[in-house]
Amino acid sequence: MTDLPTPTHPAPVDSTGSRGSRILGAIAAGLVAATCFYAFVVTGPDSQLGETVRILYLHVPSVITAYLLVAIAAGASAFHLWKRNEFSDLLAASATEIGMVFLGVTLVTGMLWGRPTWGVYWVWDARLTTTALLFLMLVGYAVVRSLPAEPRSRATRSAVLSLVSLALVPVVSRSVEWWNSLHQGQTVLGTSDAKLDGAQLFGLFLGMVSGPVIAAWLLMHRFRVAWLAERAEELGLDAAIAARRLEAGGDAAGATS
Amino acid sequence: MSGVVATLGWDEVGGYVVVAWVAGVGAIGGYAASVVRKGRRLSRQVPPESRRWM
């Protein structure tokens, strides 16, 4: 790995922030605060789920956001396979990484919900297993991106993985209907016995808006980081080539003298 | 943890609720902080004309 060149130019903006990202960040912070307020102050315990319902205000939005990010990544990947541009490749990689974080949160909060509800943190239930499989797919994507490879083939492999991950989303989503599952059905729009209403439902919708807004803010920053990393790598490579040429020129001059 | 749970007036289930929220918000917040930090470091290394925003 070549050392990156020392910065020689004053940066007018020394962050990935912009006016748009700052506005979005402020909206996201407000929505998170409102969701927390609803989850802990406005709403009370559920008649069936008890206090554990408060975990759902985080668990459900995080999985919805993860699905959305997997879809964005797959869309960008499909576009990349068609047009082969850097923008779509970096967008797919950024969305997948953020999706992995949200899906990780889904798994952890789900386990912490499962322990007081089912008595165990984990069961090899259809919903849990398929969610874990999707998470592993996203981890696999990150591993493929980190492997040393020619950029074009690395982008192609990761794009294919991204499309396969998207194909897994309906399987995860419908797993509670397709298989006999311990996990409850869809709470809001589905057939689950545990129904939310009033303030609970509003709190959940607040969370379901907050998640994608946070994800959009993260995506803006993560994409910019990925873009800058590519440029910094190019600059490092250019600097190394220039140094090698200088060295070779010096050797040649030494040999002729 | 038991102190927090007692303050909130919940039974032991409240502990799982608090841990879930701390872990979830902490993970997303920690990730966001790492992305912003990385962005700051990288933007000092790249000339302004090479930057491209969405």
Short mmCIF file of C-alpha atoms in Angstrom, two decimals:
data_model
loop_
_atom_site.label_atom_id
_atom_site.label_comp_id
_atom_site.label_asym_id
_atom_site.label_seq_id
_atom_site.Cartn_x
_atom_site.Cartn_y
_atom_site.Cartn_z
CA MET A 1 0.00 0.00 0.00
CA THR A 2 1.46 3.33 -1.05
CA ASP A 3 1.47 6.15 1.46
CA LEU A 4 -0.96 8.86 0.56
CA PRO A 5 0.59 12.19 -0.40
CA THR A 6 0.77 14.90 2.19
CA PRO A 7 -1.96 17.46 1.51
CA THR A 8 -0.50 20.52 -0.14
CA HIS A 9 -3.67 22.46 -0.90
CA PRO A 10 -5.88 24.22 1.61
CA ALA A 11 -9.28 22.55 1.56
CA PRO A 12 -12.18 24.96 1.50
CA VAL A 13 -14.40 22.23 2.91
CA ASP A 14 -12.61 19.71 5.08
CA SER A 15 -15.55 17.36 5.50
CA THR A 16 -18.10 15.47 3.46
CA GLY A 17 -20.83 17.77 4.72
CA SER A 18 -22.80 20.16 2.55
CA ARG A 19 -25.81 22.41 3.02
CA GLY A 20 -28.10 19.59 1.86
CA SER A 21 -26.56 16.98 4.15
CA ARG A 22 -26.71 19.35 7.12
CA ILE A 23 -30.42 20.04 6.56
CA LEU A 24 -31.08 16.32 6.16
CA GLY A 25 -29.03 15.59 9.29
CA ALA A 26 -31.06 18.10 11.32
CA ILE A 27 -34.33 16.54 10.08
CA ALA A 28 -33.01 13.06 10.92
CA ALA A 29 -32.00 14.16 14.44
CA GLY A 30 -35.45 15.68 15.00
CA LEU A 31 -37.18 12.52 13.80
CA VAL A 32 -35.01 10.31 16.02
CA ALA A 33 -35.82 12.51 19.02
CA ALA A 34 -39.54 12.33 18.21
CA THR A 35 -39.39 8.53 17.81
CA CYS A 36 -37.62 8.16 21.17
CA PHE A 37 -40.20 10.46 22.78
CA TYR A 38 -43.03 8.33 21.41
CA ALA A 39 -41.31 5.05 22.27
CA PHE A 40 -40.55 5.95 25.88
CA VAL A 41 -42.91 8.73 26.96
CA VAL A 42 -46.10 8.89 24.89
CA THR A 43 -46.81 5.19 24.43
CA GLY A 44 -47.35 2.71 27.20
CA PRO A 45 -46.86 -1.04 27.37
CA ASP A 46 -48.82 -3.14 24.89
CA SER A 47 -51.63 -5.38 26.17
CA GLN A 48 -50.01 -8.45 24.59
CA LEU A 49 -46.35 -7.58 24.12
CA GLY A 50 -45.93 -5.62 27.36
CA GLU A 51 -42.84 -3.39 27.68
CA THR A 52 -41.08 -5.27 24.87
CA VAL A 53 -43.21 -3.34 22.36
CA ARG A 54 -40.76 -0.43 22.87
CA ILE A 55 -38.07 -2.48 21.09
CA LEU A 56 -40.31 -2.71 18.02
CA TYR A 57 -40.09 1.07 17.46
CA LEU A 58 -36.44 0.45 16.63
CA HIS A 59 -36.51 -3.14 15.35
CA VAL A 60 -39.18 -2.76 12.65
CA PRO A 61 -37.86 0.53 11.17
CA SER A 62 -34.31 -0.84 11.08
CA VAL A 63 -35.33 -3.88 9.03
CA ILE A 64 -37.49 -1.80 6.66
CA THR A 65 -34.52 0.57 6.16
CA ALA A 66 -32.20 -2.37 5.57
CA TYR A 67 -34.54 -3.75 2.86
CA LEU A 68 -34.66 -0.32 1.25
CA LEU A 69 -30.87 -0.05 1.22
CA VAL A 70 -30.50 -3.52 -0.27
CA ALA A 71 -32.96 -2.46 -3.01
CA ILE A 72 -31.00 0.77 -3.66
CA ALA A 73 -27.75 -1.21 -3.81
CA ALA A 74 -29.27 -3.73 -6.22
CA GLY A 75 -30.69 -0.96 -8.42
CA ALA A 76 -27.29 0.74 -8.54
CA SER A 77 -25.63 -2.62 -9.21
CA ALA A 78 -27.95 -3.38 -12.12
CA PHE A 79 -27.22 0.07 -13.51
CA HIS A 80 -23.51 -0.57 -13.05
CA LEU A 81 -23.67 -3.86 -14.97
CA TRP A 82 -25.40 -1.96 -17.78
CA LYS A 83 -23.45 1.32 -17.89
CA ARG A 84 -20.24 0.46 -16.01
CA ASN A 85 -19.80 3.81 -14.32
CA GLU A 86 -18.01 4.50 -11.07
CA PHE A 87 -20.92 6.38 -9.51
CA SER A 88 -23.26 3.37 -9.50
CA ASP A 89 -20.55 1.03 -8.19
CA LEU A 90 -19.70 3.32 -5.26
CA LEU A 91 -23.38 3.97 -4.55
CA ALA A 92 -24.07 0.22 -4.40
CA ALA A 93 -21.09 -0.36 -2.09
CA SER A 94 -22.13 2.51 0.20
CA ALA A 95 -25.78 1.41 0.39
CA THR A 96 -24.79 -2.19 1.12
CA GLU A 97 -22.48 -1.18 3.96
CA ILE A 98 -25.19 0.95 5.59
CA GLY A 99 -27.73 -1.82 4.99
CA MET A 100 -25.42 -4.20 6.83
CA VAL A 101 -25.37 -1.87 9.86
CA PHE A 102 -29.17 -1.58 9.91
CA LEU A 103 -29.64 -5.32 9.46
CA GLY A 104 -27.14 -5.94 12.27
CA VAL A 105 -29.23 -3.66 14.48
CA THR A 106 -32.33 -5.63 13.42
CA LEU A 107 -30.74 -8.92 14.46
CA VAL A 108 -29.47 -7.62 17.82
CA THR A 109 -32.73 -5.86 18.75
CA GLY A 110 -34.67 -8.93 17.59
CA MET A 111 -32.61 -11.15 19.86
CA LEU A 112 -33.14 -8.76 22.78
CA TRP A 113 -36.88 -8.83 22.04
CA GLY A 114 -36.88 -12.63 21.72
CA ARG A 115 -35.26 -13.31 25.10
CA PRO A 116 -38.08 -11.92 27.29
CA THR A 117 -40.78 -12.94 24.79
CA TRP A 118 -39.76 -16.48 23.78
CA GLY A 119 -37.30 -17.23 26.57
CA VAL A 120 -34.34 -17.54 24.17
CA TYR A 121 -32.18 -15.12 22.24
CA TRP A 122 -32.12 -17.21 19.11
CA VAL A 123 -34.06 -20.02 17.46
CA TRP A 124 -33.45 -21.45 14.00
CA ASP A 125 -36.79 -20.13 12.89
CA ALA A 126 -37.50 -19.32 9.22
CA ARG A 127 -37.56 -15.52 9.72
CA LEU A 128 -34.47 -15.41 11.91
CA THR A 129 -32.50 -17.80 9.74
CA THR A 130 -33.30 -16.03 6.46
CA THR A 131 -32.50 -12.65 8.04
CA ALA A 132 -29.16 -14.01 9.25
CA LEU A 133 -28.56 -15.37 5.74
CA LEU A 134 -29.25 -11.94 4.22
CA PHE A 135 -26.88 -10.37 6.76
CA LEU A 136 -24.19 -12.89 5.77
CA MET A 137 -24.77 -12.00 2.11
CA LEU A 138 -24.08 -8.34 2.93
CA VAL A 139 -20.98 -9.32 4.92
CA GLY A 140 -19.90 -11.40 1.91
CA TYR A 141 -20.36 -8.34 -0.30
CA ALA A 142 -18.09 -6.33 2.01
CA VAL A 143 -15.50 -9.12 1.93
CA VAL A 144 -15.58 -9.24 -1.89
CA ARG A 145 -15.07 -5.46 -2.00
CA SER A 146 -12.09 -5.67 0.34
CA LEU A 147 -10.30 -8.44 -1.59
CA PRO A 148 -7.45 -7.29 -3.81
CA ALA A 149 -8.71 -7.55 -7.38
CA GLU A 150 -8.85 -5.68 -10.64
CA PRO A 151 -11.45 -2.90 -10.02
CA ARG A 152 -13.69 -3.83 -12.96
CA SER A 153 -14.00 -7.51 -12.02
CA ARG A 154 -14.41 -6.63 -8.33
CA ALA A 155 -17.28 -4.29 -9.23
CA THR A 156 -18.91 -7.00 -11.40
CA ARG A 157 -18.67 -9.66 -8.70
CA SER A 158 -20.08 -7.36 -6.03
CA ALA A 159 -22.89 -6.22 -8.34
CA VAL A 160 -23.95 -9.84 -8.89
CA LEU A 161 -23.86 -10.46 -5.12
CA SER A 162 -25.99 -7.37 -4.59
CA LEU A 163 -28.64 -8.65 -7.02
CA VAL A 164 -28.67 -12.03 -5.27
CA SER A 165 -29.13 -10.23 -1.92
CA LEU A 166 -32.17 -8.41 -3.29
CA ALA A 167 -33.66 -11.74 -4.40
CA LEU A 168 -33.41 -12.86 -0.75
CA VAL A 169 -35.44 -9.91 0.59
CA PRO A 170 -38.91 -11.25 -0.40
CA VAL A 171 -37.93 -14.64 1.03
CA VAL A 172 -37.11 -12.99 4.39
CA SER A 173 -40.22 -10.83 4.28
CA ARG A 174 -42.60 -13.69 3.39
CA SER A 175 -40.88 -16.36 5.48
CA VAL A 176 -43.46 -15.99 8.27
CA GLU A 177 -46.19 -16.88 5.79
CA TRP A 178 -44.34 -19.56 3.79
CA TRP A 179 -43.09 -21.53 6.77
CA ASN A 180 -44.45 -22.32 10.21
CA SER A 181 -42.63 -19.61 12.13
CA LEU A 182 -42.27 -18.67 15.77
CA HIS A 183 -41.81 -15.06 14.70
CA GLN A 184 -45.04 -13.10 14.65
CA GLY A 185 -46.56 -12.07 11.33
CA GLN A 186 -46.52 -8.57 9.95
CA THR A 187 -47.64 -6.36 12.82
CA VAL A 188 -48.83 -3.31 10.89
CA LEU A 189 -50.25 -4.51 7.60
CA GLY A 190 -50.23 -8.25 8.06
CA THR A 191 -52.15 -10.93 9.86
CA SER A 192 -50.45 -10.89 13.24
CA ASP A 193 -52.59 -11.12 16.37
CA ALA A 194 -50.49 -8.37 17.94
CA LYS A 195 -52.01 -5.21 16.50
CA LEU A 196 -50.78 -1.73 17.22
CA ASP A 197 -53.04 1.25 17.19
CA GLY A 198 -53.21 4.95 18.02
CA ALA A 199 -50.04 6.41 19.49
CA GLN A 200 -48.20 3.08 19.13
CA LEU A 201 -48.87 2.98 15.42
CA PHE A 202 -47.88 6.63 15.01
CA GLY A 203 -44.66 5.99 16.96
CA LEU A 204 -43.87 3.07 14.69
CA PHE A 205 -44.50 5.15 11.56
CA LEU A 206 -42.27 7.89 12.96
CA GLY A 207 -39.54 5.28 13.29
CA MET A 208 -40.24 4.05 9.77
CA VAL A 209 -39.72 7.58 8.46
CA SER A 210 -36.67 8.24 10.67
CA GLY A 211 -34.83 5.12 9.48
CA PRO A 212 -34.82 5.98 5.74
CA VAL A 213 -33.99 9.66 6.49
CA ILE A 214 -30.99 8.61 8.62
CA ALA A 215 -30.03 6.15 5.88
CA ALA A 216 -30.24 8.90 3.23
CA TRP A 217 -27.99 11.15 5.32
CA LEU A 218 -25.54 8.31 5.88
CA LEU A 219 -25.63 7.40 2.21
CA MET A 220 -24.70 10.96 1.17
CA HIS A 221 -21.69 10.95 3.48
CA ARG A 222 -20.65 7.35 2.80
CA PHE A 223 -20.80 7.86 -0.95
CA ARG A 224 -18.63 10.98 -0.66
CA VAL A 225 -16.14 9.07 1.50
CA ALA A 226 -15.99 6.29 -1.11
CA TRP A 227 -15.49 8.85 -3.87
CA LEU A 228 -12.72 10.63 -1.94
CA ALA A 229 -11.04 7.30 -1.12
CA GLU A 230 -10.87 6.49 -4.86
CA ARG A 231 -9.38 9.90 -5.65
CA ALA A 232 -6.90 9.67 -2.77
CA GLU A 233 -5.80 6.23 -3.99
CA GLU A 234 -5.26 7.60 -7.51
CA LEU A 235 -3.23 10.51 -6.12
CA GLY A 236 -1.15 8.09 -4.06
CA LEU A 237 -0.55 5.95 -7.14
CA ASP A 238 0.39 8.99 -9.24
CA ALA A 239 2.81 10.14 -6.55
CA ALA A 240 4.41 6.68 -6.36
CA ILE A 241 4.81 6.52 -10.17
CA ALA A 242 6.35 10.01 -10.23
CA ALA A 243 8.76 9.06 -7.44
CA ARG A 244 9.74 5.83 -9.26
CA ARG A 245 10.35 7.76 -12.52
CA LEU A 246 12.49 10.29 -10.68
CA GLU A 247 14.43 7.44 -9.09
CA ALA A 248 14.87 5.69 -12.47
CA GLY A 249 15.99 9.00 -14.07
CA GLY A 250 18.56 9.47 -11.32
CA ASP A 251 19.86 5.91 -11.80
CA ALA A 252 20.18 6.43 -15.56
CA ALA A 253 21.98 9.75 -15.06
CA GLY A 254 24.33 8.05 -12.58
CA ALA A 255 25.07 5.22 -15.03
CA THR A 256 25.90 7.59 -17.93
CA SER A 257 28.17 9.89 -15.87
CA MET B 1 -28.44 -1.58 34.46
CA SER B 2 -30.72 -2.55 37.34
CA GLY B 3 -30.53 1.06 38.56
CA VAL B 4 -31.71 2.34 35.19
CA VAL B 5 -34.50 -0.22 35.12
CA ALA B 6 -35.55 0.67 38.67
CA THR B 7 -35.54 4.37 37.78
CA LEU B 8 -37.80 3.69 34.84
CA GLY B 9 -40.06 1.66 37.05
CA TRP B 10 -40.00 -1.41 34.85
CA ASP B 11 -39.50 -5.04 35.68
CA GLU B 12 -36.50 -6.97 34.33
CA VAL B 13 -37.94 -6.71 30.79
CA GLY B 14 -37.03 -3.01 30.86
CA GLY B 15 -33.36 -4.00 30.89
CA TYR B 16 -33.72 -5.68 27.50
CA VAL B 17 -35.50 -2.60 26.17
CA VAL B 18 -32.73 -0.27 27.36
CA VAL B 19 -29.95 -2.54 26.07
CA ALA B 20 -31.70 -2.88 22.67
CA TRP B 21 -32.00 0.89 22.27
CA VAL B 22 -28.48 1.63 23.51
CA ALA B 23 -27.04 -1.05 21.19
CA GLY B 24 -29.13 0.03 18.20
CA VAL B 25 -28.68 3.78 18.48
CA GLY B 26 -25.05 3.28 19.55
CA ALA B 27 -24.26 1.13 16.51
CA ILE B 28 -25.82 3.56 14.03
CA GLY B 29 -24.39 6.60 15.82
CA GLY B 30 -20.94 5.04 16.06
CA TYR B 31 -21.01 4.12 12.39
CA ALA B 32 -22.11 7.66 11.46
CA ALA B 33 -19.28 9.14 13.53
CA SER B 34 -16.72 6.87 11.85
CA VAL B 35 -17.99 7.85 8.36
CA VAL B 36 -17.85 11.58 9.16
CA ARG B 37 -14.34 11.22 10.67
CA LYS B 38 -13.10 9.29 7.64
CA GLY B 39 -14.62 11.93 5.35
CA ARG B 40 -12.80 14.72 7.16
CA ARG B 41 -9.49 12.90 6.90
CA LEU B 42 -9.90 12.09 3.21
CA SER B 43 -11.15 15.53 2.17
CA ARG B 44 -7.87 17.03 3.41
CA GLN B 45 -5.98 14.73 1.05
CA VAL B 46 -7.95 15.36 -2.13
CA PRO B 47 -7.83 18.67 -4.02
CA PRO B 48 -11.18 20.49 -4.25
CA GLU B 49 -11.38 20.05 -8.04
CA SER B 50 -11.30 16.25 -7.61
CA ARG B 51 -14.25 16.19 -5.23
CA ARG B 52 -17.68 15.38 -6.47
CA TRP B 53 -20.80 15.54 -4.39
CA MET B 54 -24.11 13.87 -5.03
#
